[in-house]
Amino acid sequence: MSISLLHNVPKEREMENVHLAVEEDDLYSGYNDYNPTFDSEELENDVGFQQAVRTSHGRRPPMTAKFPGTAIGARPLASSFGSRIPMASSMGRPVTGAVQDGAARPMTAVRAAGYTSSLTRGSTFDPLGQSRGPAPPLEAKNEDTPEEKIKILEKKVNDLIEESCMAQSIGALQLALEKAKEAGKKERALVKQREQSGNADHINLDLTYSVLLNLANQYANNEMYPEALNSYQVIVKNKMFSNAGRLKVNMANIYFKQKNYPKAIKFYRMALDQISNTHKEMRIKIMQNIGVVFVRMGQYSDAITSFEHIMSESPNIKTGFNLILCYYAIGDRERMKKAFQKLISVPLGIDDEDKYIPTNDDTNSNMVIEAIKNDKLHQMERDLKILTEKYIMTAAKLIAPAIENSFATGFDWCVDMVKSSQYVELANDLEINKAITYLRQKDFNQAVETLKTFEKKDSRVKSAAATNLSFLYFLEKDYDQADRYADLAMNADRYNPAALINKGNTVFVKQDYEKAAEFYKEALRNDSSCTEALYNLGLTYKRLNRLEEALDCFLKLHAILRNSAQVMYQLAHLYELLEDPQQAIEWLMQVISVTPTDPQALAKLGELHDGEGDKSQAFQYYYESFRYFPSNIDVIEWLGAYYIETQFCEKAIQYFERATLIQPTQVKWQLMVASCYRRSGNYQKALETYKDIHRKFPENVECLRFLVRLCTDMGLKEVQDYATKLKKVEKMKEIREQRVKSGREGSARGRREGREGSAGSADSGHSSSSTKGERLSAKMRSLPGSNEPYEASSPKELDASYVDPLGPQMERPKTGAKKRVEDDDFADEELGDDLLPE
């Protein structure tokens, strides 16, 4: 538009301001230049602008012609009316196409995007604006103002609530409660500060609600129920908190934990009244809680009403199972059947497992399937399915004996119902459970018949059934059948650890310990948490005398089963075999801390302390063992010997009398009773005891010898009779021994004659003569010398059987007493000095 006003300018004047294009100049240079005058971001650094803003009369100085070579310059132009008026460009706006500071301004008002390939005249490339210097620093916040103090305090309260929740999530309940209390104090201080600053109307109700709710929850988690109820009551009674009525559910839960069931139902119903029908899931959960409380109160009909309503509105597994329990409690057969049918028809809402199996060669699809195969959602689905199967199996086992006249018929009905439902795979498990129930009822034949029907089923079920059959035959000591079914179970499922253990057991009883160890190791490779395999492997290593490896097995097992008395006893026995009695004592102390009434462990502790020379401690444990199990012959023998050693023969008598009751055919114990009477000076009682023994065992040489001595010492007339009987018995004993000896020599001589032929006659004659000499010498040896006491018979090993109270798997060594009492203990110098005739 400005070019149209130049028609009156002389041509010479016009030509003065015309620039000729030079080859080096860019005709379109300047289009991308930007005049900093219009940069609003730099107004703060514009001194003239800031001066004009600060003062009321400040003005920008008048613009002069700084644009040489323009068509207009700085003079006023004539208009079509002949007057001269100043143009807008004279007020400071650069003219289009003008040159400012040596830089040509573009011919358009729109700035081009991008950049030019050549630098404009008089400018430098500075895309980041670094030439303008650093930005001024931010103004610091003034924390002294009331608003800032309130904001800081609110942040502290929120942080404390968050810390309290995090502490609860990791189980630090006491710390969570302390943080909740601290948050409550800070929140009260915040309210006071708002009131002091005049902002009481702007109280943060959400923050107050959060503080009170968290505090109540932490009180409840720490089982401080009265404080929790008070905190909930504060929230519920405050009308400013919306939807606070739902917290009555929490209050009802606390009353339930306190077993105040009527009040729990009252608050559950109050919460139910304050929750609208739009929150259907919440209402269903509250009704389920009401039903559970009625069950605890024994009001099954009211509980059935709640559960039936839930099953009609929104059926779920737990409610269906609870409904079956209620029908079972009232004994309603038909409704039990209907409830079971409802239970197995509840939809789970989970995908089929086939979804997680790759079906094609699509790499991306397979990667997605692999990613979601073990994610938390799939794990949750698996847990739900396992829980559902558990409820169905438990319900079937519960109602099977009740819904029909016989257990088998009821179980068959349950199996048929399950086969026609979505849980078809559970039918086989129910059949196996049926066989196990037969076992519990001691009906082994029916159990075996039931399990044998699975031999033609699929591999998983066949393996489970064969494993149970192998176990049954193993218990019946039919090791061949047990081995057969163990092989069948392994062939059906080689990764079944129970089948491998059964196979190892059958090999173990055949004393092939190396092979048994291999089966146990394979079971552990398939299932590292299989404690039975680890225990049996330790026993196998102990049989192989690889004590260190056995010790390693049982130490690992102890880390899994911390309170297993069997494992700790095995460790004690291994340390005893490794000749470390102190370690053995420590492990046995742990055994009696778990089972303080185990007589075998107490007796073993007594034996170890006796071996260490601590008689008093050994006596304490032996006595405790005798108190819990007064039939252990080794313990009785040790206690009797202990009292004799400590010169309390009267107390020893009661233990030997008990041994006589346990083993009435063993003359040894009755002789000990008589010896205790003799040692204590009660000769008359001793004589009566010996006479009683002679009536029961008339051929006992030791008894007759003591009768001869006692009668001689007491001057009784029966001494000659007993002496005659003694000689007769000794002669019969000698003849019997010679017959046995000659029979052995005759058989040996016959074998030699068969080998040597006629050369045996000379040996035979020599043998007959030597036999006479041996008979004579034996007779001489049988008579006691004038100054030596009669000797008791040689000690005999006692065959005492004992059933281990800790279970059949305990491979415990027989507890042998260190001090064995024999008749020799009573036929020593004391008897010879006092009673032997000159």
Steps between C-alpha positions, in 0.01 A plus 500: 500500500783739569628465142178652364576829679828557317365617160582872574865447597751625238673232306849616600408488867347160450808360336720613787342256730496207259753222555612301209510126539845358521578147405634418846187626684205279577183665376297324766734555792335629815184289481610292795624786713308587812504851643572480874280805549194273490646235729273516806720258689780760510285785627637452849851577367385795287621808695280746314189291545567445871558877545169576329321250720647629828441873436177676412661735245759269357498486124705330245713756314373588150611269227735640239577369161731216562417334180717651226412413152125467558250662273350697787776605735390697807320795340127535481342391177245694306157359476256536218362807678831679490553495874790324663416244763742282693492130405471221747856401425622834631364407847745211533363218283756391241384523143448180310807433291708741706848429622543513879849488647631365171247218492231493235145449636292245314230626265222323691351512846518121538827358620618198305561170676842346506822682428689643204807345351698825519541726797331837480708809498597625840369194697649188654357151530368462858204259507514451882511867582823470695607852412220634716670375817370278780139515613436689820478274811160387624360686789528300825175397664417673817423220748404739774157566356206312658402348167843348448510364856162333446614343172818364662304356791249334265784336311647367826165350598462327162855366520434355847182327378694350211781383730244342733342305215839385371601381848178299523564341161836359619356378830640771730166556674637687802689745280190549285298589810762750619503671161119513499498663845761752390293582191201561729700745711625688192147517358365654822781755494406578138137566596609737779729685264218546250277640774769743614556623145127552446464215247280277713250473216761337276570193718608199292233243592651233278828524689323477838304196378817329378680559831214365712437199276868402491527536878194277553637238261836492676332463839304204361814343348672521839193339663426815700130459436349756743720778359418392145126508572530849651684627191241347267223651712649848458485462123153347489341767721645790301233597244755693295659174382308352210455120477644456849225247573697235312752495782243320712613190312845546658341546840296182449819313408655608831195382693528168315863464611390576854236223462225751568284347227164676567664841478693395189173409325346830610780706347511287184131569449544872571774511236277305261222759543735788416638343180288547190406222261741636241786358708384143454836333563546678833151400612567135406819494708323647803222241471762228481653632825156497662456136399840405646412671831173305514699178448724592794188559709357162397198659332525294181154585367581876502837429342331290229269794420798731442696246298204403282437867416865539397493184286190629320643850441875451453614141558859436608703202618541594866131571552402175328735305725367673812145419391590130472648512852178651637284233331735233636463648851122471489513160323295588189603242236308632202609860550858381541479344154349815350764718665777275364357530150493880540860494623636315197301726264647829631681675211861585578546754222855391415651400167582148402861385540517433125521874452857493633622228261673625179296384200690637202836621380421866556797625701326811630197302615718243674695774677176651629381158623833441673478839667149450639547134590639576845375851565302594811165475325565142391628417847180639648296285261697190600451574870126546447478171315695315768279647773186402308619143456584483870150614599335251263714209621438588865126537445482163321691321777278667760159425355574158341424299816197718583302522176459123451471193717860393433820693451578338164159585350526862611847532357389349170221761478751780556731356234214484249405862569860615459538309173205690352639840608787724391731324750523167318866454594402494869302177458815286502633680807171431676534132417849495651367677807236233521774237518682702767179519702478121480849490646399719791211265562750207507337347192821419314345263247250760377777760483716272287209412271414867452858594420543212256223644282739784404755279328344577161442871559720787382858523619455755781217313669665164439819624666313626806303176538807281452690708756230439759488129419876475539472672837228258615693189400814641664311539830381138467866399441414359159813653352471331162157652432619832640793493260272411208262788557786740567636412154153550353472843661846599373420387147180704502670810638877496537490841670277380784718534814270280710538214251878534508501498881290182508737338253795603713332354810451163333868496403598616851336202671699274267815670641605639162578836655697648210210449262250630755707817536481556123120486505482741791736739320285487188192579708683803641595614151133491400383670820767668711254551786421129537585445867428126493766443234755707692430314826527158337819606321652590837405158640653333195830685541502398867459135402788544255708649784534828305433696815607843377265482200220376725566790737478744208162355396351528847635853551329607177184328615519676835509834317166404338336322796615705797298315764528142378602277792591218261749714311662635818530149645674380185744791525572411864563136408731600213706721730520211745630275223748773407620493864382851581289442815461870583333572165286189545387625842412843358282349226330267749423800719323651199309174456364507855416868462262395221385168654578524874334165576702286258649223719743377236659844457523542878665159534747589227587822680560299815727261313706786352539674835599167657764459233630849583524403868214720622311243710260745667384647167476152350287386797264796448433416133477124562252561780289728276506236227388233750219727622357539146566140390558261795548193280837570342717221638828684429388804697381279788833317505701825507290650781533183710877493450522871588326447835720200580809701412387779730429247780118531485414136441149537641411745222646271235260221601193673350667533159606135487154390613356698205750329270375167640147596401612595148712186449367234739692220327836669559642367828761774497269770635370284787857414600576872506203565730624230738856641484369848590330354809822323593712812451265706712533244784150354476615137483164351586333679207789404276463133604128505425567660162761236412262222605228652279746516209596133563134397477464679165843406362606175677799445271655843547850445636556858626185491712601166664851629574364806679251281691786276619697802618210669677383180670858421612545851639164496677546141628191359334439126452402541134865554407560129435195472275604802295858375479380165367277671245788725398729201431226326304425807290868564433546137393201518267632823357841344445350194327290725279801706402705190427226361276489818301876509476531133402232543238693784345824303512331192351368695206839656447669159524256356245591772258870439554458124449323558175796706386788301644373138471658237730736754654214616718513192734811617683357844546178347628677310776690809602177695500325256735780512751520878483125519547525324836774733615300805395191371683701455817657843479162658434360330809788628708453851370130489583570460872582821684818538694499529874581868505333629181137612462251334277495684167181606329415399148637698212310816408222463246386761253148619561258488211269793580278631222392863490269685266638838407244772592629732228390283208608206289757699303719558807807283457617519858767280647400297797574695815753296691578581863862570581473327834372144462403318817599133516498239771876549536432833664349320797737198525816689588735538797228602742316174454821293520625664818174476693331179395756258359570214745859429598 
